[in-house]
């Protein structure tokens, strides 16, 4: 959208016609209210941008089918030029073919009311009438009532020269004759009665009248979208000297921001559309008792209710004052609107009203999202970073770790998913019209998908759902449509309602990363491996809960499949999904495991106190989940989980070097997958699903062990040493081989607890110095090392049974470490 500049924002309101309450659609559900239909269809108007058109900003739905439209408002208009106070929206401006076709109002309420097609040529006629009025300096048809106006317009088809007839009818023939010939010729083209002979707007622009003034009005080039193959800087206009601009105390920095941003900040600063309309008496309240009917039949039909005049159309536009917003931002300096992207310091600008603005990042997310000043800083920063995408991709990722401003969420998610290229052309090339077998299932699923949201429940939302889902199915012939894919699509469609191509591109990038091969026709092996790894993660992070759930037989297959198949979109409402996915998109494909464990831990007390049947009932209607706590605990769990512990054989294969854009390594280990790392002899090996299910604790690779033990290889020292660090060790290695094997060579810092003598008959650890050391490390990562897989898995399972968290097994055992030269031997006793 364009900057606000010297324009203002205005609000107007109207009512949608109400539908009868006792009529249902063909599907048996209540009819979609007309206000919802209008809400969906209105969204496309927000995409129409041009310097000489007022910009639509938003539409909101109130009570009793009331709709409030917010738009750019110019206080000077055509009416001022004509010195007349009546609005322009009257039948006088309708094209004859529009009047002749009338309005079709079907008796069946299940069908939409449709206006027969009119198009650009009808607008050409309307513009011709406006130009005629500008030329003669008066309004047409003012002395006629509506019926006479319509009759005259329809009879113009019998006239040879419509321009002359209109001039004679309104006594302005002399004025018309004084116009230049090319102007009269142009008016005649506009006011051609037959639509088939009337020129199109493109044809009219070729008229010599326009060529003579073309130099005064340079052509408008719509800026290239963020995700396109076009050069975004092709028509770039360099700004003024920003340094001088920031020093000018009288500069209106807010006016340089887009209308959309200003309106968003206006709402955050306490702006209330309904309150503004009430203050101007556009909305009038009426005591409920005054709305009662005088007479009521038993079947509910009522009589004697006076027409509420407040429900009649009032085309008054109420100016939205920015005083409250400007007062809220009065201490924000000019430098806040032009942040330095190359500055190594924090990108949160300095503010006189809050010298510790960066401290706001520690406040709860819901507070940050409602703080006007904080959101201004974040919006300006993200706007600049996204305009520099993909060059500033790493910095977008860095700032997203702090938080993502809701206004910029759609584009930011696309950047985090690495969406690039001509996405619109790719989407347009997909056949979304030819019937396919999954059409029926899609039609059944959409009316059940997040329909509490007004936008997604609108007919326009349903149509967009169908197109995006069908585009994905058609463009992925090796995959199939599974129930839940609609829920997965919902967040992307909501955030990119007017950009289906971007919603499709985001969805197409999201699924391979987090749900690789989940949508195969036979996905049982993928799902089973995923759920097994999840079970191991529960045991790794919360052994007590894992033991209880396994004891009562409440396995992840009974509750977690909808979680992961839809990435929790089937579980949580959209506003929670936004906060959850803000963090999910920063993590790798294993992060969903941590989210799942975090959800279980919020329900921990209730799960531990209940049996199988109670747990089933609990998950049939999932209790309220604190999503911010869930996100916070998920990150903590993720940081405690060794990367190779969540290795899956059926995860996405390693990406080619070119796909990494040369910048993945500079981001963080959080966003890269274990599978993307180069394969070596120390990497994890694939195992059969049955063997994986037999192990309660996850395996980790020798690479992870070496990294977590902070070992350095032998150089001029005879034995490997640990890196010098003041922090406590991250893990403890427990070697379960017999003492002879242990003394021949072991990992530096490990302890020896031989498997055969480690546990009592009751399953408790035998007390000895080594087990005392193990107990002192309870809560940190414990890696079980041996040379017999069965023994290491059994030892780890015993530790889980006695509630030891973060227990894992070294994949490949001690034999994986031997070739590295990192094993050490005890110094001989003298």
Coordinates of C-alpha atoms in Angstrom, one line a residue, residues 286-642:
X286 CA -32.3 2.0 21.2
X287 CA -33.7 0.6 24.4
X288 CA -34.6 -3.0 23.9
X289 CA -38.1 -2.5 25.2
X290 CA -38.7 0.0 22.3
X291 CA -38.0 -2.7 19.8
X292 CA -40.8 -5.1 21.0
X293 CA -43.6 -5.8 18.5
X294 CA -47.2 -4.8 19.2
X295 CA -48.7 -8.2 18.1
X296 CA -47.1 -11.7 18.1
X297 CA -48.5 -14.9 16.6
X298 CA -47.8 -18.3 18.1
X299 CA -45.6 -19.3 15.2
X300 CA -43.3 -16.3 16.0
X301 CA -44.6 -13.9 13.3
X302 CA -44.7 -10.4 14.7
X303 CA -46.4 -7.1 13.7
X304 CA -46.3 -3.5 14.7
X305 CA -42.6 -2.9 14.8
X306 CA -41.6 0.5 13.5
X307 CA -38.7 0.6 11.0
X308 CA -35.5 1.4 12.9
X309 CA -34.1 4.3 10.9
X310 CA -30.6 3.6 12.2
X311 CA -30.6 0.5 9.9
X312 CA -31.1 2.7 6.8
X313 CA -28.2 3.4 4.6
X314 CA -26.2 6.5 5.7
X315 CA -23.3 7.2 3.4
X316 CA -21.6 9.6 5.8
X317 CA -17.9 9.0 6.1
X318 CA -16.5 9.6 9.6
X319 CA -12.9 10.8 9.7
X320 CA -10.7 8.7 12.0
X321 CA -8.6 11.1 14.1
X322 CA -5.0 10.2 14.5
X323 CA -4.4 12.4 17.5
X324 CA -4.4 9.6 20.0
X325 CA -1.9 7.6 17.9
X326 CA 0.3 10.6 17.3
X327 CA 0.3 11.4 21.0
X328 CA 1.2 7.8 21.8
X329 CA 4.2 8.1 19.4
X330 CA 5.2 11.6 20.2
X331 CA 8.5 10.6 21.8
X332 CA 9.5 8.2 19.0
X333 CA 12.5 9.8 17.2
X334 CA 12.8 9.9 13.4
X335 CA 15.6 7.4 13.5
X336 CA 13.1 4.8 14.6
X337 CA 11.5 5.0 11.2
X338 CA 14.8 4.5 9.4
X339 CA 16.7 1.8 11.3
X340 CA 20.3 0.9 10.3
X341 CA 20.2 -2.7 9.1
X342 CA 24.0 -3.1 9.1
X343 CA 24.4 -2.0 12.8
X344 CA 25.8 -4.7 14.9
X345 CA 24.0 -3.5 17.9
X346 CA 20.4 -4.3 18.7
X347 CA 18.0 -3.3 16.0
X348 CA 15.5 -1.9 18.5
X349 CA 15.7 1.9 18.1
X350 CA 16.2 4.3 20.9
X351 CA 13.1 5.9 22.4
X352 CA 12.8 8.8 24.7
X353 CA 9.6 7.4 26.2
X354 CA 11.2 4.1 27.0
X355 CA 15.0 4.0 27.4
X356 CA 14.9 0.3 27.9
X357 CA 12.8 -0.6 24.9
X358 CA 14.9 -3.8 24.4
X359 CA 13.6 -4.9 27.8
X360 CA 10.2 -5.2 26.3
X361 CA 11.4 -8.4 24.6
X362 CA 11.2 -10.1 28.0
X363 CA 7.5 -9.2 28.5
X364 CA 4.9 -11.8 27.6
X365 CA 4.2 -12.0 23.8
X366 CA 0.6 -10.9 24.1
X367 CA 1.7 -7.7 25.8
X368 CA 4.3 -7.0 23.2
X369 CA 1.8 -7.5 20.4
X370 CA -0.5 -4.9 22.0
X371 CA 2.2 -2.3 22.6
X372 CA 1.8 0.5 20.0
X373 CA 5.4 1.8 20.2
X374 CA 7.0 -1.6 20.3
X375 CA 5.0 -2.8 17.3
X376 CA 5.9 0.3 15.3
X377 CA 9.6 -0.5 15.8
X378 CA 9.2 -4.1 14.8
X379 CA 7.0 -3.3 11.8
X380 CA 9.4 -0.8 10.4
X381 CA 12.3 -3.1 11.0
X382 CA 10.7 -6.2 9.4
X383 CA 9.4 -4.1 6.5
X384 CA 12.9 -3.0 5.6
X385 CA 14.4 -6.5 6.1
X386 CA 11.8 -8.2 4.0
X387 CA 12.3 -5.6 1.2
X388 CA 15.9 -6.8 1.2
X389 CA 15.0 -10.5 1.1
X390 CA 16.6 -12.8 0.3
X391 CA 19.8 -10.8 0.8
X392 CA 18.8 -10.2 4.5
X393 CA 17.4 -13.7 5.0
X394 CA 19.7 -14.4 8.0
X395 CA 18.8 -11.2 9.7
X396 CA 15.1 -11.9 9.2
X397 CA 15.6 -15.2 10.9
X398 CA 17.6 -13.6 13.7
X399 CA 14.9 -11.0 14.4
X400 CA 12.1 -13.6 14.1
X401 CA 13.7 -15.3 17.1
X402 CA 12.7 -12.3 19.2
X403 CA 9.2 -12.2 17.8
X404 CA 7.3 -11.6 14.6
X405 CA 4.9 -8.6 14.3
X406 CA 1.4 -9.9 13.5
X407 CA 1.1 -7.4 10.6
X408 CA 4.2 -8.9 8.9
X409 CA 3.6 -12.5 9.8
X410 CA 2.5 -13.8 6.3
X411 CA 5.6 -12.5 4.5
X412 CA 7.9 -13.3 7.3
X413 CA 6.8 -17.0 7.3
X414 CA 7.4 -17.1 3.6
X415 CA 10.9 -15.8 4.1
X416 CA 11.6 -18.3 6.9
X417 CA 10.4 -21.1 4.6
X418 CA 12.7 -19.9 1.9
X419 CA 10.0 -19.1 -0.7
X420 CA 11.5 -17.4 -3.8
X421 CA 11.0 -17.0 -7.5
X422 CA 8.0 -16.5 -9.7
X423 CA 5.4 -18.1 -7.5
X424 CA 2.4 -16.5 -9.2
X425 CA 3.4 -17.9 -12.6
X426 CA 3.9 -21.3 -11.1
X427 CA 0.6 -21.3 -9.4
X428 CA -1.3 -20.0 -12.5
X429 CA 0.2 -22.9 -14.5
X430 CA -1.5 -25.5 -12.3
X431 CA -4.8 -26.9 -13.5
X432 CA -7.3 -26.1 -10.7
X433 CA -10.4 -26.6 -12.7
X434 CA -10.4 -30.2 -14.1
X435 CA -12.4 -32.5 -11.8
X436 CA -10.2 -35.0 -9.8
X437 CA -11.2 -37.8 -7.4
X438 CA -10.4 -35.9 -4.3
X439 CA -12.8 -33.0 -5.1
X440 CA -15.6 -34.7 -3.1
X441 CA -13.5 -35.1 0.0
X442 CA -12.2 -31.5 -0.2
X443 CA -15.8 -30.3 -0.5
X444 CA -16.7 -32.2 2.7
X445 CA -13.7 -31.1 4.7
X446 CA -13.7 -27.3 4.0
X447 CA -17.0 -26.5 5.8
X448 CA -15.5 -28.1 8.9
X449 CA -12.2 -26.3 8.9
X450 CA -11.7 -23.4 11.3
X451 CA -15.2 -22.1 10.4
X452 CA -15.3 -20.0 13.6
X453 CA -13.2 -17.5 11.6
X454 CA -15.4 -15.1 9.5
X455 CA -12.9 -14.9 6.6
X456 CA -12.4 -18.7 6.2
X457 CA -16.1 -19.4 6.6
X458 CA -17.1 -17.0 3.8
X459 CA -17.9 -18.4 0.3
X460 CA -14.9 -16.6 -1.0
X461 CA -12.8 -18.4 1.6
X462 CA -14.2 -21.8 0.6
X463 CA -13.4 -21.1 -3.0
X464 CA -9.8 -20.1 -2.2
X465 CA -9.5 -23.2 0.0
X466 CA -10.6 -25.4 -2.9
X467 CA -8.1 -23.8 -5.3
X468 CA -5.1 -24.0 -3.1
X469 CA -5.7 -27.5 -1.9
X470 CA -6.5 -28.7 -5.4
X471 CA -3.3 -27.0 -6.7
X472 CA -1.3 -28.8 -4.1
X473 CA -2.8 -32.2 -4.9
X474 CA -2.4 -31.7 -8.7
X475 CA 1.2 -30.5 -8.4
X476 CA 2.2 -33.5 -6.2
X477 CA 1.1 -36.6 -8.1
X478 CA 3.2 -38.9 -5.9
X479 CA 1.2 -37.8 -2.8
X480 CA -2.5 -38.0 -2.0
X481 CA -5.0 -35.9 -0.1
X482 CA -5.4 -36.9 3.5
X483 CA -8.0 -35.5 5.9
X484 CA -6.2 -32.8 7.8
X485 CA -4.5 -31.2 4.8
X486 CA -7.2 -28.5 4.9
X487 CA -6.3 -27.6 8.5
X488 CA -2.7 -27.4 7.5
X489 CA -3.6 -25.0 4.7
X490 CA -5.7 -22.8 6.9
X491 CA -3.0 -20.6 8.5
X492 CA -1.3 -19.9 5.2
X493 CA -4.6 -19.0 3.5
X494 CA -5.7 -16.8 6.3
X495 CA -2.4 -14.8 6.3
X496 CA -2.3 -14.6 2.5
X497 CA -6.0 -14.4 1.7
X498 CA -5.4 -12.1 -1.3
X499 CA -2.4 -14.0 -2.5
X500 CA -3.3 -17.7 -3.1
X501 CA 0.0 -18.2 -4.9
X502 CA 2.0 -17.3 -1.8
X503 CA -0.3 -19.5 0.4
X504 CA 0.3 -22.4 -2.0
X505 CA 4.1 -21.7 -2.1
X506 CA 4.3 -21.6 1.7
X507 CA 2.3 -24.8 2.1
X508 CA 4.5 -26.5 -0.6
X509 CA 7.6 -25.5 1.3
X510 CA 6.3 -26.4 4.8
X511 CA 5.2 -30.0 4.1
X512 CA 8.5 -31.4 2.8
X513 CA 10.3 -29.9 5.8
X514 CA 8.1 -31.0 8.6
X515 CA 5.8 -33.7 7.0
X516 CA 8.0 -35.4 4.5
X517 CA 6.1 -38.4 2.9
X518 CA 3.3 -38.0 5.5
X519 CA 0.8 -37.8 2.5
X520 CA 1.9 -40.9 0.7
X521 CA -0.9 -43.2 -0.2
X522 CA 0.6 -45.8 2.2
X523 CA 2.1 -43.7 4.9
X524 CA 2.0 -46.3 7.7
X525 CA 5.8 -46.8 7.9
X526 CA 6.4 -43.1 8.0
X527 CA 3.8 -42.5 10.7
X528 CA 4.9 -45.5 12.8
X529 CA 8.5 -44.4 12.8
X530 CA 7.5 -40.9 13.7
X531 CA 5.3 -42.0 16.6
X532 CA 8.1 -44.3 17.9
X533 CA 10.6 -41.5 17.9
X534 CA 8.0 -39.4 19.8
X535 CA 7.6 -42.2 22.4
X536 CA 11.3 -42.1 22.9
X537 CA 11.3 -38.4 23.3
X538 CA 8.6 -38.7 26.1
X539 CA 10.8 -41.3 27.8
X540 CA 13.9 -39.1 27.3
X541 CA 12.4 -35.9 28.8
X542 CA 9.8 -37.3 31.3
X543 CA 10.4 -40.9 32.2
X544 CA 7.8 -41.0 35.0
X545 CA 5.0 -39.9 32.6
X546 CA 6.3 -42.3 29.9
X547 CA 6.2 -45.2 32.4
X548 CA 2.7 -44.4 33.4
X549 CA 1.4 -44.0 29.8
X550 CA 3.0 -47.3 28.8
X551 CA 1.6 -49.1 31.9
X552 CA -2.0 -48.1 31.1
X553 CA -1.5 -48.7 27.3
X554 CA -2.1 -45.1 26.3
X555 CA 0.2 -45.0 23.3
X556 CA 0.8 -42.0 20.9
X557 CA -1.1 -43.8 18.2
X558 CA -4.3 -43.1 20.1
X559 CA -3.9 -39.3 20.3
X560 CA -0.9 -37.9 18.5
X561 CA -1.6 -38.7 14.8
X562 CA -3.9 -35.6 14.3
X563 CA -1.3 -33.5 16.2
X564 CA 1.6 -34.3 13.8
X565 CA -0.4 -34.9 10.6
X566 CA -1.8 -31.3 10.8
X567 CA 1.1 -29.8 12.8
X568 CA -1.4 -29.0 15.6
X569 CA -3.7 -27.0 13.4
X570 CA -6.5 -29.5 14.1
X571 CA -5.9 -29.1 17.9
X572 CA -5.5 -25.3 18.4
X573 CA -7.4 -22.3 17.1
X574 CA -5.6 -20.0 14.6
X575 CA -4.5 -17.4 17.1
X576 CA -2.6 -20.0 19.0
X577 CA -1.2 -21.6 15.9
X578 CA 0.3 -18.3 14.8
X579 CA 2.3 -18.1 18.0
X580 CA 3.2 -21.7 17.9
X581 CA 4.4 -21.7 14.3
X582 CA 6.3 -18.4 14.8
X583 CA 8.7 -20.6 16.7
X584 CA 8.2 -23.9 14.8
X585 CA 9.4 -22.3 11.6
X586 CA 12.7 -21.4 13.3
X587 CA 13.3 -25.0 14.3
X588 CA 14.1 -28.0 12.3
X589 CA 11.9 -31.0 11.5
X590 CA 12.4 -32.5 15.0
X591 CA 10.9 -29.5 16.8
X592 CA 7.3 -30.9 16.6
X593 CA 8.4 -33.7 18.9
X594 CA 9.3 -31.1 21.6
X595 CA 5.9 -29.4 21.1
X596 CA 4.2 -32.7 21.6
X597 CA 6.1 -33.4 24.9
X598 CA 5.5 -29.8 26.1
X599 CA 1.7 -30.3 25.6
X600 CA 1.8 -33.6 27.6
X601 CA 3.8 -31.9 30.4
X602 CA 1.1 -29.3 30.7
X603 CA -1.4 -32.1 31.2
X604 CA 1.0 -34.1 33.3
X605 CA -0.7 -34.1 36.7
X606 CA -4.1 -35.1 35.2
X607 CA -2.5 -37.9 33.1
X608 CA -0.6 -39.3 36.0
X609 CA -3.7 -39.4 38.1
X610 CA -5.9 -41.1 35.5
X611 CA -6.3 -44.5 33.9
X612 CA -6.8 -45.4 30.2
X613 CA -10.5 -44.4 29.9
X614 CA -10.0 -41.1 31.6
X615 CA -7.1 -40.2 29.4
X616 CA -9.1 -41.0 26.3
X617 CA -11.9 -38.7 27.5
X618 CA -9.3 -36.0 28.4
X619 CA -7.9 -36.0 24.8
X620 CA -11.3 -36.2 23.2
X621 CA -11.8 -32.6 24.4
X622 CA -8.4 -31.2 25.0
X623 CA -8.2 -28.8 27.9
X624 CA -7.0 -25.2 27.5
X625 CA -3.3 -25.1 26.7
X626 CA -1.1 -22.1 27.6
X627 CA 0.5 -21.7 24.2
X628 CA 3.2 -19.3 25.4
X629 CA 4.3 -21.7 28.1
X630 CA 4.1 -24.5 25.5
X631 CA 6.4 -22.6 23.2
X632 CA 8.9 -21.7 26.0
X633 CA 9.1 -25.3 27.2
X634 CA 9.4 -26.6 23.7
X635 CA 12.5 -24.5 23.1
X636 CA 14.0 -25.7 26.4
X637 CA 13.3 -29.4 25.5
X638 CA 14.7 -28.8 22.0
X639 CA 17.9 -27.4 23.5
X640 CA 18.3 -30.4 25.7
X641 CA 17.8 -32.9 22.9
X642 CA 20.9 -34.1 21.0

